[in-house]
CSV table of C-alpha atoms in Angstrom, one decimal:
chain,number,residue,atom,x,y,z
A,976,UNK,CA,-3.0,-12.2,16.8
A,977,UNK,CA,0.1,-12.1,14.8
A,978,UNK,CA,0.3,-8.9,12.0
A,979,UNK,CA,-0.6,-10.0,8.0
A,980,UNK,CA,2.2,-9.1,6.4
A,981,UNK,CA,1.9,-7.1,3.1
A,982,UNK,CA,3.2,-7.8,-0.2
A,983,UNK,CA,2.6,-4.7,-3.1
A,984,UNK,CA,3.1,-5.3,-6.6
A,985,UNK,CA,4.3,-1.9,-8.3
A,986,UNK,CA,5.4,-0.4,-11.3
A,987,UNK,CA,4.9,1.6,-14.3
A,988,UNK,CA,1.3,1.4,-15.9
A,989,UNK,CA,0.4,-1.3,-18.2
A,990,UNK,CA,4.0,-3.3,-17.2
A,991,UNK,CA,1.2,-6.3,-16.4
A,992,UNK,CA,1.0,-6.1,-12.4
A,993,UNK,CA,-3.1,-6.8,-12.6
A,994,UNK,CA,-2.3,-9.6,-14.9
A,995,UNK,CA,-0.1,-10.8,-12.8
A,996,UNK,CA,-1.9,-9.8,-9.6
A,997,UNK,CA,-4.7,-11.7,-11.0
A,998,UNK,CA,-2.4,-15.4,-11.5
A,999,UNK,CA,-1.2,-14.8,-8.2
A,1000,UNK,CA,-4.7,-14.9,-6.2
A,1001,UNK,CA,-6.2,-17.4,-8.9
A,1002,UNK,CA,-9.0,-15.9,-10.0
A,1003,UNK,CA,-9.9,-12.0,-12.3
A,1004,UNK,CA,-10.1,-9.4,-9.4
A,1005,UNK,CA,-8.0,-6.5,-10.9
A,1006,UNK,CA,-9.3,-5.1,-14.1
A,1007,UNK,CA,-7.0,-5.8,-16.6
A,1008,UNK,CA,-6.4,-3.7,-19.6
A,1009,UNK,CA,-4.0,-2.8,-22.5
A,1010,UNK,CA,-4.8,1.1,-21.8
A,1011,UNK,CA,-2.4,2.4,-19.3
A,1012,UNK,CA,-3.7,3.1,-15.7
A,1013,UNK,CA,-6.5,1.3,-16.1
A,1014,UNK,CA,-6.1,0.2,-12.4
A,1015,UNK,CA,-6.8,3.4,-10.0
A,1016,UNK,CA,-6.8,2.1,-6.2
A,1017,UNK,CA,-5.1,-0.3,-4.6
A,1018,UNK,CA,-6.7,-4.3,-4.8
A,1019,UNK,CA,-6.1,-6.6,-2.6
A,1020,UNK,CA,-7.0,-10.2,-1.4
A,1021,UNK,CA,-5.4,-12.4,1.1
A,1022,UNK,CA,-3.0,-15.1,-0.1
A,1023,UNK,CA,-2.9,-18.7,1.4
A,1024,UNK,CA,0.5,-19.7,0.9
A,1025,UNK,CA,2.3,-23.0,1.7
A,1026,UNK,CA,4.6,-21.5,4.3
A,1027,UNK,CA,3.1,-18.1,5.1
A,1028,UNK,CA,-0.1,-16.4,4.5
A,1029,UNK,CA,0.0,-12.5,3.1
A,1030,UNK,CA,-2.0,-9.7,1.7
A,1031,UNK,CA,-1.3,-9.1,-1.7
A,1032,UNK,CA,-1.8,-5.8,-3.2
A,1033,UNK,CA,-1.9,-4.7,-6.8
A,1034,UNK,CA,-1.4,-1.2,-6.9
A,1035,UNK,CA,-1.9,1.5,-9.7
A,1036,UNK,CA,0.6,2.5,-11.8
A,1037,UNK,CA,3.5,4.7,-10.9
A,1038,UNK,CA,5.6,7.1,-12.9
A,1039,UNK,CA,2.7,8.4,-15.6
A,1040,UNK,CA,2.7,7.5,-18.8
A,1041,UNK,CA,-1.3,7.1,-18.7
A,1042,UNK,CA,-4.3,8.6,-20.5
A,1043,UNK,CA,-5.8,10.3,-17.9
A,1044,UNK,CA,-2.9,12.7,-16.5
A,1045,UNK,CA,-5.4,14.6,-13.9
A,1046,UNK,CA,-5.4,11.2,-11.6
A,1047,UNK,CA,-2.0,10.3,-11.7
A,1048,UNK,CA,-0.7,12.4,-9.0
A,1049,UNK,CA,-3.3,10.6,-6.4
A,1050,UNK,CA,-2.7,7.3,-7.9
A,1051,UNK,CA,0.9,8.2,-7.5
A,1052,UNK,CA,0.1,9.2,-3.9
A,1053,UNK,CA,-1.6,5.9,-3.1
A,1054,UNK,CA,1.0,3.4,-4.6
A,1055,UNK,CA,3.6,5.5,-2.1
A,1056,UNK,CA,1.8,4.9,0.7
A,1057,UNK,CA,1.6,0.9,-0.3
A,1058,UNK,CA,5.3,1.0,-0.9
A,1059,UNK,CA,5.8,2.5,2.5
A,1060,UNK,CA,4.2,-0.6,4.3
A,1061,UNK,CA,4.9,-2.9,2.4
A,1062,UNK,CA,7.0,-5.8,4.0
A,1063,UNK,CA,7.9,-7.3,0.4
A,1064,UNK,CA,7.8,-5.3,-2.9
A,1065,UNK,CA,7.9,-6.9,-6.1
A,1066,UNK,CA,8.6,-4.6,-8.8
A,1067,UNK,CA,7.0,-5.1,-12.3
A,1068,UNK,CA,9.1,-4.8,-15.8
A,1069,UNK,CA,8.0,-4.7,-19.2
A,1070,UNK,CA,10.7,-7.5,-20.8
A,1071,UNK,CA,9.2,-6.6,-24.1
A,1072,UNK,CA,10.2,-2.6,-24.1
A,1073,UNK,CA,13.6,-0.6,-23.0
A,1074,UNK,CA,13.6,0.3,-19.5
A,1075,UNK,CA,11.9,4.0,-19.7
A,1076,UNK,CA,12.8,7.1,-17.5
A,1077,UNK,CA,9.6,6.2,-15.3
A,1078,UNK,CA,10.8,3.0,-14.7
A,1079,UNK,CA,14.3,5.0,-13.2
A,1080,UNK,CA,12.4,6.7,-11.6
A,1081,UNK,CA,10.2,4.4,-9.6
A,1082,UNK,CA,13.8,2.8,-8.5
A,1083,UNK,CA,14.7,5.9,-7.3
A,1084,UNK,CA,11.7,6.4,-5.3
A,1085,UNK,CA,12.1,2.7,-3.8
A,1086,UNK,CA,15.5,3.4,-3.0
A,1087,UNK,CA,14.2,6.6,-1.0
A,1088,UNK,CA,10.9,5.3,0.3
A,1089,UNK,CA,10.9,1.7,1.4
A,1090,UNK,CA,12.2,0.9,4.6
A,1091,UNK,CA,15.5,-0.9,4.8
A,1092,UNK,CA,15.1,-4.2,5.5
A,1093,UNK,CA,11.8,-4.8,3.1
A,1094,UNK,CA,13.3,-7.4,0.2
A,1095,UNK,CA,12.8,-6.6,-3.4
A,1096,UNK,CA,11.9,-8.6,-6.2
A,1097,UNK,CA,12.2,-7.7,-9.6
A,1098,UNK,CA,9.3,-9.3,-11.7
A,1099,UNK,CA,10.8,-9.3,-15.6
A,1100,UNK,CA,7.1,-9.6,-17.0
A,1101,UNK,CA,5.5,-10.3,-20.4
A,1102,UNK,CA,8.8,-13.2,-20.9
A,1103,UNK,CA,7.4,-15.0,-24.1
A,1104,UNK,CA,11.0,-15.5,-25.8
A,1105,UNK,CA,13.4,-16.8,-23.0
A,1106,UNK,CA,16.1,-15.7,-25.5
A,1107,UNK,CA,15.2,-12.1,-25.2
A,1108,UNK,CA,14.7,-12.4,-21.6
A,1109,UNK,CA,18.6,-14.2,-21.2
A,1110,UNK,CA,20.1,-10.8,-23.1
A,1111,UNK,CA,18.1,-8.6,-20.4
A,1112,UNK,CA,18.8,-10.1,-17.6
A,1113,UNK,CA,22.6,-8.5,-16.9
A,1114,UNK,CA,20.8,-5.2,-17.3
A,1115,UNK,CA,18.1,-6.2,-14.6
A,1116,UNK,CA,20.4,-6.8,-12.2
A,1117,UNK,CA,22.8,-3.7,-12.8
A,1118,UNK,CA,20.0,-2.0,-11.9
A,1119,UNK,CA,21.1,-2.8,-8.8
A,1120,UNK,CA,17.6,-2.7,-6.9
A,1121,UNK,CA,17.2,-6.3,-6.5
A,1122,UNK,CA,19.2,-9.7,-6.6
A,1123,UNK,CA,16.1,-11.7,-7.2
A,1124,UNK,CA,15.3,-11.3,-10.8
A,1125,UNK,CA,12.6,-13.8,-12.2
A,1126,UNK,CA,11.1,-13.6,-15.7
A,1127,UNK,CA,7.4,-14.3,-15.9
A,1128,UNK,CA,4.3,-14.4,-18.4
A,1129,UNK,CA,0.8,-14.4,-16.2
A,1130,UNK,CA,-1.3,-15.4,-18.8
A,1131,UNK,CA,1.1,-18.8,-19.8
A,1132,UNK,CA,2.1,-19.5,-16.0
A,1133,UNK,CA,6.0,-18.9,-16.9
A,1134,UNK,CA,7.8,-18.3,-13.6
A,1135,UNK,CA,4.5,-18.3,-11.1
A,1136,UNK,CA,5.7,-20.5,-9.1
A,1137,UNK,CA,8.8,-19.3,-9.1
A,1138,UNK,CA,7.9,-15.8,-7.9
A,1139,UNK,CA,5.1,-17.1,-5.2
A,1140,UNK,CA,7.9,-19.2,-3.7
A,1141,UNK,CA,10.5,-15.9,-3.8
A,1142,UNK,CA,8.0,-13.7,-1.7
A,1143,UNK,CA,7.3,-16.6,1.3
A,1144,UNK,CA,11.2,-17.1,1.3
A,1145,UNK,CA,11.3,-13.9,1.5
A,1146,UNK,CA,8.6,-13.3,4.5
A,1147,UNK,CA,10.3,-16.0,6.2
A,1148,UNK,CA,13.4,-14.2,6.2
A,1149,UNK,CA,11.5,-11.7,8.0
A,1150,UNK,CA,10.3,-14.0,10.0
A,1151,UNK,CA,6.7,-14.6,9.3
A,1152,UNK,CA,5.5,-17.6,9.9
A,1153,UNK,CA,1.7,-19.1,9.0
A,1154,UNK,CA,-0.3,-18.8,11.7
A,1155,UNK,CA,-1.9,-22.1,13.1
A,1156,UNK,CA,-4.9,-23.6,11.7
A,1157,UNK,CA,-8.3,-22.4,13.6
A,1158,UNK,CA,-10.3,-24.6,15.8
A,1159,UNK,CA,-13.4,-23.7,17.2
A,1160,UNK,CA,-12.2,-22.8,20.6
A,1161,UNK,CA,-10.3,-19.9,19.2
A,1162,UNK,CA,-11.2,-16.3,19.7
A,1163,UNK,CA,-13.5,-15.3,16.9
A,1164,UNK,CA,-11.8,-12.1,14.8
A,1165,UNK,CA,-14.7,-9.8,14.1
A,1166,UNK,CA,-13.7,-6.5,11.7
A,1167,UNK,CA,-16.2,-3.6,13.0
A,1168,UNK,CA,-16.3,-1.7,9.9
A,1169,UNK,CA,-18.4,1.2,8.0
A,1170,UNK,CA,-17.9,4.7,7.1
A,1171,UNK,CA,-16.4,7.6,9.8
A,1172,UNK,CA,-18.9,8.5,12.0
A,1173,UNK,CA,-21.3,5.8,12.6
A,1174,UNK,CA,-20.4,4.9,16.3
A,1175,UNK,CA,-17.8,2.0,15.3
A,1176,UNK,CA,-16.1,3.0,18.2
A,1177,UNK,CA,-19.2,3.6,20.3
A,1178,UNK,CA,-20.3,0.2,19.8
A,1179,UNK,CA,-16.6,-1.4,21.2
A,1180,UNK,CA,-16.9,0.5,23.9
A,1181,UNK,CA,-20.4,-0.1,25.1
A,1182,UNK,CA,-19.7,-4.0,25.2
A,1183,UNK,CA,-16.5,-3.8,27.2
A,1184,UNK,CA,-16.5,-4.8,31.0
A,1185,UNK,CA,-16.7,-1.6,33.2
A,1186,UNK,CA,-13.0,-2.7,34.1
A,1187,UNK,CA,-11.9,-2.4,30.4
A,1188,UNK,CA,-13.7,0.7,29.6
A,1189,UNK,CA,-11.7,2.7,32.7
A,1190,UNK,CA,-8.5,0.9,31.8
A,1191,UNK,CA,-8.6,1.1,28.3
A,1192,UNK,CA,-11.6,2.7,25.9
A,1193,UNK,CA,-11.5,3.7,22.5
A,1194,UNK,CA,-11.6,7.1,21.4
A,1195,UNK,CA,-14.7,8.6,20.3
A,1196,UNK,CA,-15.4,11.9,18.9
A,1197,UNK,CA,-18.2,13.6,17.2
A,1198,UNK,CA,-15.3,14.8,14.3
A,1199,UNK,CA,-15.3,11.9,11.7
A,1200,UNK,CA,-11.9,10.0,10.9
A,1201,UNK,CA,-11.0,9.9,14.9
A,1202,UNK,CA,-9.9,6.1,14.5
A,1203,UNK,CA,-6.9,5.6,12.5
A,1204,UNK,CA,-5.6,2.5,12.6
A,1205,UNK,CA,-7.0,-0.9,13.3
A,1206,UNK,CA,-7.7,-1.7,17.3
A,1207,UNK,CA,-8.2,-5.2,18.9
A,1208,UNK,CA,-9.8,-5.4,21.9
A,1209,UNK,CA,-10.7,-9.0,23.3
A,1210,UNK,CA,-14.2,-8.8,25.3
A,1211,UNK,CA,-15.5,-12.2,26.9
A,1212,UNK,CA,-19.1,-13.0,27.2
A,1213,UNK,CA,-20.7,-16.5,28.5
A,1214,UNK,CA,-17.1,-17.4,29.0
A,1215,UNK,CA,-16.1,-16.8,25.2
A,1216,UNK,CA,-14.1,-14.4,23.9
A,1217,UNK,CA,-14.0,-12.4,20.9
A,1218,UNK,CA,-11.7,-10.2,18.8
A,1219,UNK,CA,-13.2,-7.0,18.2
A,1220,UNK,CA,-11.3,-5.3,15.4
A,1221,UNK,CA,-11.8,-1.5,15.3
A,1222,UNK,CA,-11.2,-0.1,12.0
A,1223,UNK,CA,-10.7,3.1,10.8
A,1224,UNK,CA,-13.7,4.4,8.7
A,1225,UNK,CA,-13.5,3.4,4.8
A,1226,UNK,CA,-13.9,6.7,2.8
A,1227,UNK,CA,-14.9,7.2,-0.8
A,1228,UNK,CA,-11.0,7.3,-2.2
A,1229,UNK,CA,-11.8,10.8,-3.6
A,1230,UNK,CA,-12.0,12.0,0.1
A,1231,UNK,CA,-8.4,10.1,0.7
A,1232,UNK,CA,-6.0,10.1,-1.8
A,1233,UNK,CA,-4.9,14.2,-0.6
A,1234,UNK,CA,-3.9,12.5,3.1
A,1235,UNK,CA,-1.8,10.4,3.9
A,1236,UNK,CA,-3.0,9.4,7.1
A,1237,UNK,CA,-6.3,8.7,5.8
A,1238,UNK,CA,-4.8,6.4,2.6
A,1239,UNK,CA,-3.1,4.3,5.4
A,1240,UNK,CA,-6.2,3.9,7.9
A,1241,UNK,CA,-8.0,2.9,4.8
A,1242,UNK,CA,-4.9,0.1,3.8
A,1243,UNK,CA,-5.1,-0.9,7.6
A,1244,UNK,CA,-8.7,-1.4,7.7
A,1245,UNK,CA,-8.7,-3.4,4.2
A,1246,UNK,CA,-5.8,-5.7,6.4
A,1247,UNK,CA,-8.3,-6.1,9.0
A,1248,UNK,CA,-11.0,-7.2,6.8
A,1249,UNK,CA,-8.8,-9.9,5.3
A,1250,UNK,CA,-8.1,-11.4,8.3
A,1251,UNK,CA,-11.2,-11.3,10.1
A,1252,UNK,CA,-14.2,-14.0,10.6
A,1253,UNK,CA,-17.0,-12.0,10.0
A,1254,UNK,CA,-17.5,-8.4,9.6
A,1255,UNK,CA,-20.1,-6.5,11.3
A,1256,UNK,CA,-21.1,-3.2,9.4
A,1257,UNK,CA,-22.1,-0.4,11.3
A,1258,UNK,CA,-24.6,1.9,9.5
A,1259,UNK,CA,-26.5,5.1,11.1
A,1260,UNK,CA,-30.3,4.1,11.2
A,1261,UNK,CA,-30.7,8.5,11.2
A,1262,UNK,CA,-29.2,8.3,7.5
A,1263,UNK,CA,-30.0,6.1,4.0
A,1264,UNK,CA,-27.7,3.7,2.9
A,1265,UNK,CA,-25.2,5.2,0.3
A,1266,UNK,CA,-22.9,4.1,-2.5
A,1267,UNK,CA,-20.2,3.5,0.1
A,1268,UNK,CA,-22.4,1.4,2.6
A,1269,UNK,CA,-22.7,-0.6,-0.5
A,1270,UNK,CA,-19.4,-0.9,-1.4
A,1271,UNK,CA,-18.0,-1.3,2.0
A,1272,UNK,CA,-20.6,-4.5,2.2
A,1273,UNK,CA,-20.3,-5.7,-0.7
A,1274,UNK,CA,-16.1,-6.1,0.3
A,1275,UNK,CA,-17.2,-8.7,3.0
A,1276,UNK,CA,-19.1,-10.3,0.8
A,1277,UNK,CA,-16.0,-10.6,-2.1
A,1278,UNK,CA,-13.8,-12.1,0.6
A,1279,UNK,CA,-16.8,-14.6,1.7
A,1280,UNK,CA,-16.6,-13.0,5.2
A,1281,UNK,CA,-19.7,-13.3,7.8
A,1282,UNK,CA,-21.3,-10.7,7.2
A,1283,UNK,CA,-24.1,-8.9,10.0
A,1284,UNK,CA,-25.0,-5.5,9.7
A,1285,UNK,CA,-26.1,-3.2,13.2
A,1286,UNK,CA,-28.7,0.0,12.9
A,1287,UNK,CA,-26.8,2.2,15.2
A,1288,UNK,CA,-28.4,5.4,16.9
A,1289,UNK,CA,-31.9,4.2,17.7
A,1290,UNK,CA,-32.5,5.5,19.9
A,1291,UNK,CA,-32.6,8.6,18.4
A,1292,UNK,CA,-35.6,7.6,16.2
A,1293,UNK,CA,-39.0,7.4,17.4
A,1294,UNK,CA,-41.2,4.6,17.2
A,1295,UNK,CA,-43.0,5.0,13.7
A,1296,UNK,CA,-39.3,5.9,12.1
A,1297,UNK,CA,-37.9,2.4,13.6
A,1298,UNK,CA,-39.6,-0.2,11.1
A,1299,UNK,CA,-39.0,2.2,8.0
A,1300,UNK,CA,-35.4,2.8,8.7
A,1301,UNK,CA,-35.3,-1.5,8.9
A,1302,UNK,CA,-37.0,-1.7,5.7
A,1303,UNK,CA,-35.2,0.8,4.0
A,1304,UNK,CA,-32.2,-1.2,4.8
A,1305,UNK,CA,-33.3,-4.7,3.2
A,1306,UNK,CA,-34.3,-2.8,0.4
A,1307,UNK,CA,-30.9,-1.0,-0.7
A,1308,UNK,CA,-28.6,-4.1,0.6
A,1309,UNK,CA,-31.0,-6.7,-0.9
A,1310,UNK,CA,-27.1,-8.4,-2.3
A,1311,UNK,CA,-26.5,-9.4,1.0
A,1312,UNK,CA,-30.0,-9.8,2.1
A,1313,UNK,CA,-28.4,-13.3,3.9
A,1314,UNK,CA,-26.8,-10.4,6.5
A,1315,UNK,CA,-28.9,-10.5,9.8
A,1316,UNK,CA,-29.7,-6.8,10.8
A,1317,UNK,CA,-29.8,-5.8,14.5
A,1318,UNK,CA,-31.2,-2.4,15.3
A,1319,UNK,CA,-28.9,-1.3,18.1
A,1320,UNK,CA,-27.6,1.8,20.5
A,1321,UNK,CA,-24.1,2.0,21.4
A,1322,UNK,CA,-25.8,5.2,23.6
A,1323,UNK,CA,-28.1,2.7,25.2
A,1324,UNK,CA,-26.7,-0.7,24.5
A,1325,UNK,CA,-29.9,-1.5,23.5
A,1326,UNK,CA,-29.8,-4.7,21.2
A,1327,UNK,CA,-26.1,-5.4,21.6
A,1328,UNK,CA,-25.9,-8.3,23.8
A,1329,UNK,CA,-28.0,-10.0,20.6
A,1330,UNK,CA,-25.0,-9.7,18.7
A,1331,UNK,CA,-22.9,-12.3,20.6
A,1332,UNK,CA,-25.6,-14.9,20.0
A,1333,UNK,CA,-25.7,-13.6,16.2
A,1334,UNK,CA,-22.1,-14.1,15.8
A,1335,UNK,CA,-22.1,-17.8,17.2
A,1336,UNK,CA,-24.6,-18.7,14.8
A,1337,UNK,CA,-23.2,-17.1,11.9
A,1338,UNK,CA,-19.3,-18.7,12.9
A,1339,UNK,CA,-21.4,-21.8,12.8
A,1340,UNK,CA,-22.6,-21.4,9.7
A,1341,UNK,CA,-19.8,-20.3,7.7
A,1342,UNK,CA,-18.3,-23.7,8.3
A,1343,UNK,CA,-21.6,-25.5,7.8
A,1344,UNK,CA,-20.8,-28.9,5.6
A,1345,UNK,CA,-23.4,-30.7,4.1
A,1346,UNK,CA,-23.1,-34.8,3.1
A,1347,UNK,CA,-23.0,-35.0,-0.7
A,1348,UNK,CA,-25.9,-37.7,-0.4
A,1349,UNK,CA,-28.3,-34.6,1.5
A,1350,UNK,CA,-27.4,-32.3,-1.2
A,1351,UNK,CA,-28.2,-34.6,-3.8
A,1352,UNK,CA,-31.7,-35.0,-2.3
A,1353,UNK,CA,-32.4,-31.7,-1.6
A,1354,UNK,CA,-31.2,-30.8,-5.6
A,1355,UNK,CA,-33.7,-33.0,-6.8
A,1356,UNK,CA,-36.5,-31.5,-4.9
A,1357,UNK,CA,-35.8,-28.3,-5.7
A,1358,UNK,CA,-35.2,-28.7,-9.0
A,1359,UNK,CA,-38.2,-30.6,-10.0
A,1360,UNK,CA,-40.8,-28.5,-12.1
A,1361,UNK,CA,-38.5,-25.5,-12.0
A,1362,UNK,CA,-37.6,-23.8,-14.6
A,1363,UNK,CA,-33.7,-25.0,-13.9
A,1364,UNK,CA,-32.4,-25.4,-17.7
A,1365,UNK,CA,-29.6,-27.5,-18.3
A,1366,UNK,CA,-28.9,-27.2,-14.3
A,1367,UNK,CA,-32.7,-29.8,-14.3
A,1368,UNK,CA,-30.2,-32.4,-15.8
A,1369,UNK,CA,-27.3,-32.5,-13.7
A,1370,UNK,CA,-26.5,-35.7,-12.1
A,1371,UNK,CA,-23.9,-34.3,-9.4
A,1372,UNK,CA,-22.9,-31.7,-7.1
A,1373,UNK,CA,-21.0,-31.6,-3.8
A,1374,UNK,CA,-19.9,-28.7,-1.4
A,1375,UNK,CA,-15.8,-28.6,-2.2
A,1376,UNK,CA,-15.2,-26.1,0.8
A,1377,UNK,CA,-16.0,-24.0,4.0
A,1378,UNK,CA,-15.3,-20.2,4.6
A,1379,UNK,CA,-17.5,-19.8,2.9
A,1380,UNK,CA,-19.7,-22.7,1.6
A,1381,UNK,CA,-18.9,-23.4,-2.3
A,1382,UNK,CA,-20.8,-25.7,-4.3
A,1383,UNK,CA,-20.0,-27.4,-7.4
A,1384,UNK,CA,-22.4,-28.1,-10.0
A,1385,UNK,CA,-21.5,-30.4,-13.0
A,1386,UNK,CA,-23.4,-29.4,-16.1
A,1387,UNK,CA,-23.5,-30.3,-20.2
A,1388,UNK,CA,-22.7,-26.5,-20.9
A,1389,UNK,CA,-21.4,-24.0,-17.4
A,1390,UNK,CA,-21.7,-21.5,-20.1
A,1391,UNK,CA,-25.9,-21.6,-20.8
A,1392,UNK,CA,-26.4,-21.7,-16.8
A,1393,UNK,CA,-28.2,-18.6,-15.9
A,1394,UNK,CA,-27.2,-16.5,-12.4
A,1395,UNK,CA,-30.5,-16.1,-11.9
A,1396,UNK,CA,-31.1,-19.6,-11.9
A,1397,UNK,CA,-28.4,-20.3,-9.5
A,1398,UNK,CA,-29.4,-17.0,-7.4
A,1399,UNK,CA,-32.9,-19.2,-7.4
A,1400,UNK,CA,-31.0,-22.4,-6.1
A,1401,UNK,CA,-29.0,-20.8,-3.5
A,1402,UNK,CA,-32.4,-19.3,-1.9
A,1403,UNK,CA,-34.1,-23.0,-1.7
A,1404,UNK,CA,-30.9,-23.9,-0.2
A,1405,UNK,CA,-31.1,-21.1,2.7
A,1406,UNK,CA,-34.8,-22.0,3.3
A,1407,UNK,CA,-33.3,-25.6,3.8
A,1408,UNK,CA,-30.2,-25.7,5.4
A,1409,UNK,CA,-28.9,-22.5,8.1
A,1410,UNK,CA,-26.6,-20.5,6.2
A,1411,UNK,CA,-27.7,-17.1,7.7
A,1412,UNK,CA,-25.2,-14.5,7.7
A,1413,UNK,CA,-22.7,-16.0,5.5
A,1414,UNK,CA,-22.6,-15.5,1.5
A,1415,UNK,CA,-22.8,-18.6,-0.5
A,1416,UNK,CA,-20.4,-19.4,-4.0
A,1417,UNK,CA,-21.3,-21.5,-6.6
A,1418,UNK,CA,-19.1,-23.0,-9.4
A,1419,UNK,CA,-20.2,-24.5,-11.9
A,1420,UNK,CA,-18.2,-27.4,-14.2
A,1421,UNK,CA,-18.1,-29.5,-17.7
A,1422,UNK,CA,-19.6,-33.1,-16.7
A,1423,UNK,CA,-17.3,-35.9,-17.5
């Protein structure tokens, strides 16, 4: 499987790179704010482009300058280690303010810590007046950083385009290329991920082929963090394959920002993620879910991954514990209560050959497509005597994609359309149709 490569937008706080992160993926994912550093880890989200796909990554801001002065030595931290691996960088301006000593700064630090052959672009953002940007330009270039100068405004679409086409030019000068479109007789990419410790490792190795295991087995230790980067191994079963991505394990970012090592197996499993199929998170049936088990799934679920969750270690629980440990489970992840759970031992292998069988039916799934005259049956029985609101009256909706299944609604008003009314649709539809394992999006549009 051929690497992602990585694009990071950086720059001085509050120079617009969420705004502009945000126009770049299409939709709000950054926060966005007139308060400098409001963004304090990295974002990211896969990019299908026309030429070459890419993960792009808005990180926080470099150089200071925000209110909160006690984070902006690990933010600082972060945004170098994004720079570092960064295969494109696109550096953000302020067009409407002087260039400051931070921004000098920050082109001194490129200059120093990007690798020689990554291309720079130099975003000129905020460009309302195009005269103001024309007297600015000469000094953007004797900066002497980048030879690609474009001027853009996010929120009026000036220069998108523009910029979107400079960073696959200049992938493909790097010789990226967009990977072919999948087929269902590819390898499936499955992302083990979860936080250090849980047996991700474990469970890699316990479904490998004695022959793979001698020749090549993953390393496993009882100290967490032992996995650093992102591992594929390919294991076959009933004469399919499979992609098994190891990741490192995701910590809390206060536990990361101090090491380096651990801020870049964190970037490299947040790569893997993007470009998996489904994700399978590990959790240890021996401990309750936590804020980061949450977080962690609620990622897949963000980038409408399959999602299927395994109960490592238990074996280590009697009986009695089992069905608690299950329940306990449904209970805390009840977002993602679509996620099949499989009670497992990578100690034991006990439950894991289940997985393969779970993982066909969820690839199925993800790419499930129903007719637009089945949908508009089943809305009509579901909605009747409900109370559905203005979604009652709608007179059409049709699936508009796959990976994952999105549905579009057309209403009188999207705005008076309740989510729990649509969180009430979406379950009707899973008792109907097999969507198991797989989230669910629904948008929801002005009737002509």
């Amino acid at each position: 499987m051929s690497k992602l490569p990585t694009v990071a937008i950086v720059g001085r706080p509050n120079t617009g790179k969420s705004t502009l992160f945000n126009r770049l993926i299409g939709r709000r994912k950054s926060i966005v704010s007139d308060i400098p550093g409001t963004t304090r880890d990295h974002v990211a989200q896969r990019v299908e482009g026309q030429q070459v796909d890419y993960l792009l990554v808005d990180t926080g801001g470099m150089g200071g300058g925000t209110e909160d002065s006690d984070l902006e030595g690990d933010v600082h931290k972060q945004s170098l280690l994004a720079l570092e691996h960064a295969d494109v960088i696109v550096l953000t301006i302020n067009s409407r303010e002087d260039l400051t000593s931070s921004d000098f700064e920050i082109i001194d630090t490129l200059r120093k810590s990007k690798r020689a052959h990554v291309p720079v672009i130099l975003a000129a953002t905020k460009c309302d007046n195009p005269e103001e940007i024309e007297r600015a330009l000469p000094q953007y270039f004797g900066l002497g950083i980048s030879e690609n100068v474009l001027a853009t405004s996010a929120p009026h679409k000036v220069g998108i385009d523009d910029l979107r086409n400079a960073m696959e030019q200049a992938l493909l000068s790097l010789h990226f290329r967009k990977e072919a479109s999948g087929t269902p007789s590819q390898k499936p990419n499955i992302a083990i991920i979860g936080k250090p410790n849980v047996g991700k490792s474990s469970i890699v190795n316990a479904m490998m082929s004695e022959t793979q295991r001698a020749k090549s087995p993953l390393l496993v230790s009882e100290i967490p963090g032992t996995t650093r980067d992102s591992t594929d191994t390919v294991i076959r079963y009933h004469d399919q394959e499979y992609v098994f991505m190891d990741t490192a394990g995701m910590k809390r970012r206060k536990q990361t920002v101090d090491n380096e090592i651990e801020i870049h197996s964190y970037f490299r499993s947040v790569q893997a993620l993007e470009r998996c199929d489904i994700c399978v998170l590990i959790l240890d049936i021996q401990e309750p879910v936590s804020r980061q088990d949450k977080r962690i799934a609620a990622m897949a679920v963000e980038e409408g991954k399959g999602l299927i969750i395994l109960l490592n270690k238990i074996d280590l629980l009697p009986t009695p514990q089992k069905q608690e440990a299950l329940d306990h489970t449904e209970r805390m992840l009840q977002f993602c209560r679509f996620a099949p759970i499989i009670p497992c031992s990578a100690e034991t292998r006990e439950g894991l050959l289940k997985l393969f069988d779970v993982i066909e039916s969820v690839q199925r799934n993800r790419s499930r497509r129903i007719p637009t005259k089945d949908l508009h049956r089943w809305f009509q029985d579901a909605v009747a005597g409900q109370p559905m609101g203005s979604l009652a009256s709608s007179k059409h909706l049709t699936q508009a994609e796959e990976l994952p299944p999105t549905f579009v609604i057309f209403v009188k008003d999207p705005q008076k359309v309740q989510i729990s009314q649509l969180r009430a649709l979406e379950n009707n539809l899973r008792r109907t149709y097999a969507f198991e394992g797989t989230p669910i999006r629904w948008i929801t549009k002005v009737s002509s």
